[in-house]
Amino acid sequence: MTFGAFLRLGCRQICLSELSLHHVRQLSSGVRNGSKDGNFTLPDPESEAPDKEQRPRKEPGQMSVLLFPGQGSQFVGMGRGLLKYGAVQDMFSVARKILGYDLLSLCLNGPKEDLTKTVHCQPAVFVTSLAAVERLNHENPAAIENCAAAAGFSVGEFAALVFSGAMDFAEALYAVKVRAEAMQAASEQTPSGMLSVFGKPQARYNHACLLAREHCQSLGIQKPVCMVANYLFPDGRVIAGHQEALDFLQKNSRQLYFGRTLKLPVSGAFHTPLMESAVEPLRAVLKSMDVRRPEIAVHSNVDGKRYMNEAHIRRLLLKQLVSPVKWEQTLHEVYERAEGTSFPQTFEVGPGKQLGATLQKCNMKAHRNYTHVDVTRPEEE
């Protein structure tokens, strides 16, 4: 299987004070298929179309799936083992022009408090994840060539879409920048957050959220928000909403059959209606971007189904901001197969191993073929 160009980069200088999507497009004109600069691009499907039907059909066990992590997976030092591969240096150079700060230095050296901020964290995870694809291509090019599907958690969807050929790297990074800034601004409007919950079999998450909203109303909070924001794995949820609602859930966790709760180090209630003000800034960028139909299956967080066309991508990326990430459902869609059919190789490309941990809890058989592409360790000589 072949699919469209992975990166379209360039190193033209731009005036940061006049940065716009138009300038970002100027950065997208550099690396193309067949580049002699050593930069990795995926094959052009049109150039190989005559041979497409002659290729032998590969067994499911020979295919691969790429999973792209989201915010929360970041750590200081990520990317240290990737700088020697392909276009990684160019990727961070372009990122510096688009973002207006040295993303590579922030990833490598921190400080942690800055890297954790939504406005920095989302671009950092996006670029580092695509840099990890460069490493995978170097060490196991068949995993790239035989990739059948991809999925990304929250901001990881943008990386998955770039990998699939649906978006250009520079334009997608600009969209991630706008998205992160808008989400940060939305977070600052209301004291809110996210609570990781490991529930017992008796736990009723929606009922617990209802009780928390009623508690907020008793405090005089108008239109309180408290809902499941991430479906991770059986009995694993992230609940997001007003801070008073999360405090109520933690205080009453035993009565609600929550085995363990943990407030996440994020600035707001992502993937809930409290992110509504972030929708329009992202809509404006997506409307102006060149978006194409993915050339492999890319699954949406909103419903777990694969994206079908350009309009579908734009619509669901907006809906994702205010809707739960249905990751558990996505994994079921990706790995659904007839009894006795072998599972593909799975590669988590990006910082952290959280997606591998959730895969293990959702589908042990699929996890047996899981590999994490390390973003810190240089290749062993």
Coordinates of N, CA, C and O in Angstrom, one line a residue, residues 95-154:
A95 N 9.1 24.5 12.6 CA 8.3 24.8 13.8 C 8.7 26.1 14.5 O 7.9 26.9 14.9
R96 N 10.0 26.4 14.5 CA 10.5 27.6 15.1 C 9.9 28.8 14.4 O 9.5 29.8 15.0
K97 N 9.9 28.7 13.1 CA 9.4 29.9 12.3 C 7.9 30.0 12.5 O 7.4 31.2 12.6
I98 N 7.1 28.9 12.5 CA 5.7 29.0 12.7 C 5.3 29.4 14.1 O 4.4 30.3 14.3
L99 N 5.9 28.9 15.1 CA 5.5 29.1 16.5 C 6.1 30.4 17.1 O 5.6 31.0 18.0
G100 N 7.3 30.8 16.5 CA 7.9 32.0 17.1 C 8.8 31.8 18.3 O 9.2 32.7 18.9
Y101 N 9.1 30.5 18.6 CA 10.0 30.2 19.7 C 10.7 28.9 19.4 O 10.3 28.1 18.4
D102 N 11.7 28.5 20.1 CA 12.6 27.4 19.9 C 11.9 26.1 20.5 O 12.2 25.8 21.6
L103 N 11.1 25.4 19.7 CA 10.4 24.3 20.2 C 11.4 23.2 20.6 O 11.2 22.4 21.6
L104 N 12.4 23.0 19.8 CA 13.4 21.9 20.0 C 14.0 22.1 21.4 O 14.1 21.1 22.2
S105 N 14.5 23.3 21.7 CA 15.1 23.6 23.0 C 14.1 23.3 24.1 O 14.5 22.8 25.2
L106 N 12.8 23.7 23.9 CA 11.8 23.4 25.0 C 11.6 22.0 25.2 O 11.5 21.5 26.3
C107 N 11.6 21.2 24.1 CA 11.4 19.7 24.2 C 12.6 19.1 24.9 O 12.5 18.2 25.8
L108 N 13.8 19.5 24.6 CA 15.0 18.9 25.1 C 15.4 19.4 26.5 O 15.8 18.6 27.4
N109 N 15.1 20.7 26.8 CA 15.7 21.2 28.0 C 14.6 21.8 29.0 O 14.9 22.1 30.1
G110 N 13.3 21.9 28.5 CA 12.3 22.4 29.4 C 12.4 23.9 29.5 O 12.9 24.6 28.5
P111 N 12.0 24.6 30.6 CA 11.6 23.9 31.8 C 10.2 23.2 31.7 O 9.4 23.5 30.8
K112 N 10.0 22.2 32.6 CA 8.8 21.4 32.6 C 7.5 22.2 32.6 O 6.6 21.9 32.0
E113 N 7.6 23.3 33.5 CA 6.4 24.1 33.6 C 5.9 24.7 32.3 O 4.7 24.8 32.0
D114 N 6.9 25.1 31.5 CA 6.6 25.7 30.2 C 6.1 24.6 29.2 O 5.2 24.8 28.4
L115 N 6.8 23.5 29.2 CA 6.4 22.4 28.3 C 5.0 21.9 28.5 O 4.3 21.5 27.6
T116 N 4.6 21.9 29.8 CA 3.3 21.4 30.2 C 2.2 22.3 29.8 O 1.0 21.9 29.6
K117 N 2.4 23.6 29.6 CA 1.4 24.5 29.2 C 0.7 24.1 27.8 O 1.4 23.7 26.9
T118 N -0.6 24.2 27.8 CA -1.3 23.8 26.6 C -0.7 24.4 25.3 O -0.6 23.7 24.3
V119 N -0.4 25.7 25.3 CA 0.0 26.3 24.1 C 1.4 25.8 23.6 O 1.6 25.9 22.4
H120 N 2.2 25.2 24.5 CA 3.5 24.6 24.1 C 3.4 23.1 23.9 O 4.0 22.6 23.0
C121 N 2.6 22.5 24.8 CA 2.6 21.1 24.8 C 2.0 20.5 23.5 O 2.5 19.5 23.0
Q122 N 0.9 21.0 23.0 CA 0.3 20.4 21.8 C 1.2 20.4 20.6 O 1.4 19.4 19.9
P123 N 1.8 21.6 20.3 CA 2.8 21.6 19.2 C 4.0 20.7 19.4 O 4.5 20.0 18.5
A124 N 4.4 20.6 20.7 CA 5.6 19.7 21.0 C 5.3 18.3 20.8 O 6.1 17.5 20.2
V125 N 4.1 17.8 21.2 CA 3.7 16.4 21.0 C 3.5 16.1 19.5 O 3.9 15.1 19.0
F126 N 2.9 17.1 18.8 CA 2.6 16.9 17.4 C 3.9 16.7 16.6 O 4.1 15.7 15.8
V127 N 4.9 17.6 16.8 CA 6.2 17.5 16.0 C 7.0 16.3 16.5 O 7.5 15.6 15.6
T128 N 7.1 16.1 17.8 CA 7.9 14.9 18.2 C 7.3 13.6 17.7 O 8.1 12.7 17.4
S129 N 6.0 13.5 17.6 CA 5.4 12.3 17.1 C 5.7 12.0 15.7 O 6.0 10.9 15.3
L130 N 5.7 13.1 14.9 CA 6.0 12.9 13.5 C 7.5 12.7 13.3 O 7.9 12.0 12.4
A131 N 8.3 13.3 14.2 CA 9.7 13.0 14.2 C 10.0 11.5 14.5 O 10.9 10.8 13.9
A132 N 9.2 10.9 15.4 CA 9.3 9.5 15.7 C 9.0 8.6 14.5 O 9.5 7.5 14.3
V133 N 8.1 9.1 13.6 CA 7.8 8.4 12.3 C 9.1 8.3 11.5 O 9.4 7.2 10.9
E134 N 9.9 9.3 11.5 CA 11.2 9.3 10.8 C 12.1 8.2 11.3 O 12.7 7.4 10.6
R135 N 12.1 8.0 12.6 CA 12.9 6.9 13.2 C 12.4 5.6 12.8 O 13.1 4.7 12.4
L136 N 11.1 5.4 12.9 CA 10.5 4.1 12.5 C 10.8 3.8 11.0 O 11.1 2.7 10.7
N137 N 10.7 4.8 10.2 CA 11.0 4.6 8.8 C 12.5 4.2 8.6 O 12.8 3.3 7.7
H138 N 13.4 4.7 9.4 CA 14.8 4.3 9.3 C 15.0 2.9 9.8 O 15.8 2.2 9.1
E139 N 14.4 2.6 10.9 CA 14.6 1.3 11.5 C 13.8 0.1 10.9 O 14.2 -1.0 10.9
N140 N 12.6 0.5 10.4 CA 11.6 -0.5 9.9 C 10.8 0.1 8.8 O 9.6 0.3 9.0
P141 N 11.4 0.3 7.6 CA 10.6 0.9 6.6 C 9.4 0.2 6.1 O 8.4 0.8 5.7
A142 N 9.4 -1.1 6.4 CA 8.2 -1.9 6.0 C 7.0 -1.5 6.8 O 5.8 -1.6 6.4
A143 N 7.2 -1.1 8.1 CA 6.1 -0.6 8.9 C 5.4 0.6 8.3 O 4.2 0.8 8.5
I144 N 6.1 1.4 7.6 CA 5.6 2.6 7.0 C 4.9 2.2 5.7 O 3.7 2.5 5.4
E145 N 5.6 1.4 4.9 CA 5.0 1.0 3.6 C 3.7 0.2 3.7 O 2.8 0.3 2.9
N146 N 3.7 -0.6 4.8 CA 2.5 -1.5 5.0 C 1.5 -1.0 6.0 O 0.7 -1.8 6.5
C147 N 1.5 0.3 6.3 CA 0.6 0.8 7.2 C -0.8 0.9 6.6 O -1.0 1.4 5.5
A148 N -1.8 0.3 7.4 CA -3.1 0.2 6.9 C -4.0 1.2 7.6 O -5.1 1.6 7.1
A149 N -3.7 1.6 8.8 CA -4.6 2.5 9.6 C -3.7 3.3 10.6 O -2.6 2.9 11.0
A150 N -4.3 4.5 11.0 CA -3.7 5.3 12.0 C -4.8 6.0 12.8 O -5.9 6.1 12.4
A151 N -4.4 6.3 14.1 CA -5.4 7.0 15.0 C -4.5 7.8 15.9 O -3.4 7.5 16.3
G152 N -5.1 9.0 16.3 CA -4.4 9.8 17.2 C -5.3 10.3 18.3 O -6.5 10.5 18.1
F153 N -4.7 10.4 19.5 CA -5.5 10.9 20.7 C -5.5 12.4 20.8 O -4.5 13.0 21.0
S154 N -6.7 13.0 20.6 CA -6.9 14.4 20.7 C -6.0 15.1 19.7 O -6.1 14.9 18.5

